[in-house]
XYZ file of C-alpha atoms in Angstrom:
288
model
C -4.475 -5.152 -10.709
C -1.398 -2.248 -10.700
C 0.704 -2.345 -8.410
C 2.907 0.858 -7.374
C 5.587 0.261 -4.640
C 6.809 3.739 -3.038
C 10.993 2.523 -2.192
C 13.017 5.536 0.437
C 16.379 3.866 1.233
C 15.495 2.480 4.544
C 15.117 -0.774 5.109
C 11.407 -0.852 5.449
C 11.282 -0.172 1.937
C 13.657 -3.538 1.377
C 11.342 -5.824 3.153
C 7.322 -3.575 1.457
C 9.605 -4.799 -1.628
C 9.234 -8.113 -0.832
C 5.731 -8.310 0.650
C 4.400 -6.008 -2.819
C 6.167 -9.628 -4.692
C 4.114 -12.134 -2.617
C 0.856 -10.568 -4.302
C 2.538 -10.037 -7.463
C 2.792 -13.944 -7.281
C -0.099 -14.404 -6.520
C -2.203 -11.809 -8.747
C 0.037 -10.809 -11.390
C -0.415 -7.888 -10.987
C 1.336 -5.332 -13.605
C 3.766 -2.935 -10.840
C 5.390 0.508 -10.756
C 8.258 0.788 -8.535
C 9.312 4.583 -7.626
C 11.619 6.387 -5.675
C 11.736 9.416 -4.687
C 14.766 12.472 -5.437
C 14.818 16.757 -4.265
C 14.818 18.817 -7.422
C 18.819 19.667 -7.804
C 18.644 22.138 -10.395
C 22.459 22.382 -10.959
C 23.030 19.025 -12.170
C 24.747 19.309 -15.858
C 23.009 16.117 -16.463
C 23.971 15.567 -19.943
C 27.499 15.436 -18.860
C 26.920 12.575 -16.505
C 25.999 9.403 -17.248
C 22.192 8.965 -15.593
C 23.532 6.430 -12.574
C 25.431 9.078 -11.499
C 23.698 11.463 -12.002
C 20.559 10.011 -10.240
C 21.847 7.686 -7.759
C 18.408 7.151 -7.065
C 18.336 4.718 -9.569
C 20.835 2.429 -7.976
C 19.009 2.049 -5.939
C 15.797 0.820 -8.105
C 17.937 -1.822 -9.274
C 18.700 -3.402 -6.782
C 15.162 -3.141 -5.431
C 14.111 -4.548 -8.370
C 16.746 -7.484 -8.171
C 15.107 -8.002 -4.770
C 11.141 -8.123 -6.356
C 12.597 -10.849 -8.769
C 14.096 -12.600 -6.029
C 10.948 -12.785 -3.986
C 8.893 -13.704 -6.697
C 10.693 -16.573 -7.501
C 9.100 -19.315 -10.031
C 7.848 -17.318 -12.654
C 9.856 -13.808 -11.958
C 10.583 -14.126 -15.600
C 7.212 -13.220 -16.568
C 7.716 -9.643 -15.289
C 11.288 -9.749 -17.833
C 14.979 -10.614 -17.813
C 15.622 -7.442 -20.184
C 18.998 -5.658 -18.784
C 19.431 -3.585 -21.691
C 16.705 -1.195 -21.632
C 17.442 2.328 -21.650
C 16.341 5.613 -18.877
C 14.104 7.932 -20.551
C 12.298 10.911 -19.187
C 8.828 11.731 -19.628
C 6.880 15.326 -20.727
C 6.756 15.598 -17.560
C 9.863 15.854 -16.478
C 9.606 11.675 -14.969
C 12.460 9.061 -15.347
C 10.998 5.985 -16.897
C 12.762 2.564 -17.761
C 10.198 -0.254 -18.874
C 11.470 -3.472 -18.269
C 7.658 -5.324 -18.537
C 7.301 -8.544 -19.653
C 4.739 -10.737 -19.997
C 3.636 -8.264 -17.120
C 4.175 -4.775 -16.843
C 7.512 -4.134 -14.718
C 8.215 -0.636 -14.994
C 11.271 1.473 -12.316
C 10.387 5.082 -11.940
C 12.041 7.966 -10.431
C 10.369 11.707 -9.574
C 12.365 14.914 -8.119
C 10.329 16.533 -5.201
C 8.326 16.192 -3.097
C 7.513 12.694 -2.098
C 3.267 12.805 -1.190
C 2.630 14.431 -3.966
C 5.290 12.696 -6.734
C 3.306 9.102 -5.267
C 0.209 9.986 -5.645
C 0.739 11.559 -9.056
C 2.817 8.835 -10.518
C -0.302 6.527 -8.283
C -2.860 8.657 -11.002
C -0.816 8.455 -14.195
C -0.357 4.394 -14.313
C -3.918 4.258 -12.817
C -2.820 2.175 -10.320
C -5.373 -0.032 -7.937
C -3.063 -0.070 -5.536
C 0.238 2.052 -3.365
C 2.386 0.019 -0.959
C 5.056 1.461 1.175
C 6.766 0.525 4.155
C 6.803 2.620 7.251
C 8.689 2.341 10.666
C 7.569 1.701 13.739
C 5.470 4.604 15.736
C 6.813 6.613 13.377
C 6.309 7.249 9.471
C 10.032 7.434 8.394
C 10.703 8.476 5.064
C 12.662 10.477 6.666
C 13.910 12.357 9.850
C 10.002 13.870 10.738
C 8.335 12.948 8.030
C 4.975 12.424 8.087
C 4.549 11.120 4.520
C 2.959 7.246 4.551
C 0.323 9.204 6.939
C -0.417 11.499 3.844
C -0.156 9.489 1.236
C -3.208 7.082 3.235
C -5.017 10.262 3.396
C -4.478 12.093 -0.207
C -4.688 8.832 -2.873
C -7.702 8.412 -4.709
C -6.913 4.094 -4.163
C -6.098 1.560 -2.019
C -3.342 1.976 0.398
C -1.036 -0.626 2.040
C 1.460 1.119 4.916
C 3.067 -2.410 6.018
C 5.409 -2.033 9.421
C 9.064 -3.365 8.659
C 9.420 -6.681 9.838
C 6.124 -7.908 10.492
C 4.625 -11.423 10.990
C 1.437 -10.832 10.497
C -1.381 -13.160 12.089
C -4.507 -11.621 12.628
C -6.204 -9.946 9.829
C -8.954 -7.338 11.711
C -11.390 -5.605 8.955
C -13.755 -2.434 10.247
C -17.011 -1.855 7.737
C -19.228 0.889 8.669
C -21.527 1.298 5.517
C -22.576 -1.334 2.777
C -20.951 0.334 -0.364
C -17.537 -2.461 -0.504
C -16.178 -3.136 -3.457
C -15.378 -6.327 -5.236
C -11.632 -6.023 -5.520
C -11.300 -4.966 -1.746
C -12.612 -8.209 -0.545
C -10.498 -9.743 -2.377
C -7.505 -7.937 -1.487
C -7.923 -8.458 1.951
C -8.670 -12.603 1.075
C -4.844 -11.984 -1.149
C -3.340 -10.992 2.597
C -5.117 -13.430 5.142
C -3.983 -16.408 2.237
C -0.263 -14.888 2.237
C 0.257 -14.604 5.428
C -2.125 -17.699 6.855
C -3.150 -14.905 8.548
C -6.722 -15.372 10.832
C -9.849 -13.447 10.442
C -11.790 -10.748 12.236
C -15.131 -8.437 11.047
C -15.597 -5.529 13.211
C -18.955 -3.871 12.463
C -19.408 -0.021 13.866
C -21.566 0.805 16.262
C -23.187 4.271 16.085
C -25.017 5.051 19.105
C -24.923 1.787 20.069
C -26.604 0.350 17.363
C -25.254 -1.613 14.571
C -27.191 0.039 11.155
C -29.320 -2.817 9.421
C -27.365 -1.726 6.474
C -24.004 -2.867 7.523
C -25.362 -6.202 9.825
C -26.263 -7.056 6.190
C -22.862 -6.915 4.279
C -21.293 -8.586 7.289
C -23.055 -11.350 6.422
C -22.483 -10.818 2.909
C -19.148 -10.842 3.945
C -18.549 -13.611 5.437
C -20.276 -15.263 2.678
C -18.104 -14.635 0.941
C -14.878 -15.776 2.655
C -16.649 -19.048 4.141
C -17.488 -19.817 0.168
C -13.835 -19.502 0.028
C -12.873 -21.460 2.705
C -11.365 -18.450 5.245
C -13.545 -18.330 8.820
C -14.069 -14.955 10.888
C -14.446 -13.747 13.189
C -17.284 -11.354 14.013
C -17.071 -8.246 16.736
C -18.330 -4.748 17.180
C -17.011 -1.326 18.272
C -18.780 1.242 18.851
C -18.302 4.551 16.861
C -16.776 6.373 20.293
C -14.356 3.969 20.253
C -12.525 3.078 17.890
C -9.741 5.037 16.915
C -8.707 3.956 20.073
C -9.004 0.232 19.205
C -7.545 0.876 16.037
C -3.910 2.985 17.951
C -4.060 -0.870 20.123
C -3.718 -3.059 17.172
C -0.544 -5.548 17.474
C 2.122 -5.381 15.762
C 1.298 -9.080 14.692
C -2.117 -6.513 13.141
C -3.049 -5.558 9.823
C -5.942 -3.001 10.400
C -7.636 -2.562 7.679
C -10.469 0.630 6.859
C -12.697 0.502 4.707
C -12.990 4.433 3.894
C -14.932 6.360 1.919
C -16.748 9.049 0.478
C -19.335 10.541 3.571
C -19.493 7.281 4.828
C -19.270 7.967 8.743
C -15.854 6.101 8.805
C -14.730 9.276 6.660
C -15.868 11.612 8.838
C -14.992 9.964 11.682
C -10.750 9.698 9.860
C -10.585 13.442 8.202
C -7.592 14.377 7.282
C -4.985 14.958 9.870
C -6.711 11.874 12.106
C -6.250 9.370 9.147
C -2.112 10.943 8.750
C -1.763 10.419 12.221
C -3.109 7.340 12.858
C -1.120 5.496 10.168
C 1.854 6.615 11.141
C 1.314 6.239 14.914
C -0.216 2.213 15.404
C 1.678 -1.028 16.035
C -0.086 -2.666 13.506
C 0.290 -2.306 9.784
C -2.743 -0.611 8.428
C -4.522 -1.432 4.592
C -7.159 1.788 3.822
C -9.213 0.316 1.379
C -11.356 2.678 -1.450
């Protein structure tokens, strides 16, 4: 697995970095850490050292230290190099490769944050984006809706983590049978990391649970029972699903399996995914 951790200067990003380290410690995933700066054509880059020309490189290095500290034993797998230079790639991205036995890169892109995050995810072939978010608002600049727009635009799974939320329950909403083994394992990882309870919620269509969904829920339950993870079962009608998700507690992690042409994807299309992620009380995991 390869994780992209997108960061800005706010405290929720430091919290997200430390949560990403907990996942990396369990999975030994390769990691790309990305910061974004405004495009500035007036900078005489050749006359300055990289740290003065691009202050967010120092931000990335501070978050790298936080990441390695949170990893604890095994941090040396991600390399202990300090002298690797930042180099300019062909796509104008500044990159520092600090990999040890596991991949670890620091990257700096310019421009729109949503486009920068999705572009770097595609370039690196990442499986999961992790980014922090304020409570009841998107953060990433006043009035910004970056986390929701990333959740809507990305092709891979996205985990938007609310600052300092102590997750005690993972709630997974399921309305179709096409779910991947990787997404099941990702849920298993977060349940284990947080020592959280697990609920699997089937979505009713016109008051009925479709046969394929009921069958898949049984498979999901068996999967977790084999791993000694006990899950509660609930059902909720599609018409009240949005309210159900928005009413999630601060200590919930709400997970949605969104697949192309699934009823959930149709229900939470475009701007509604954006609004739901940005304004929910709980952390949100969009699984693809």
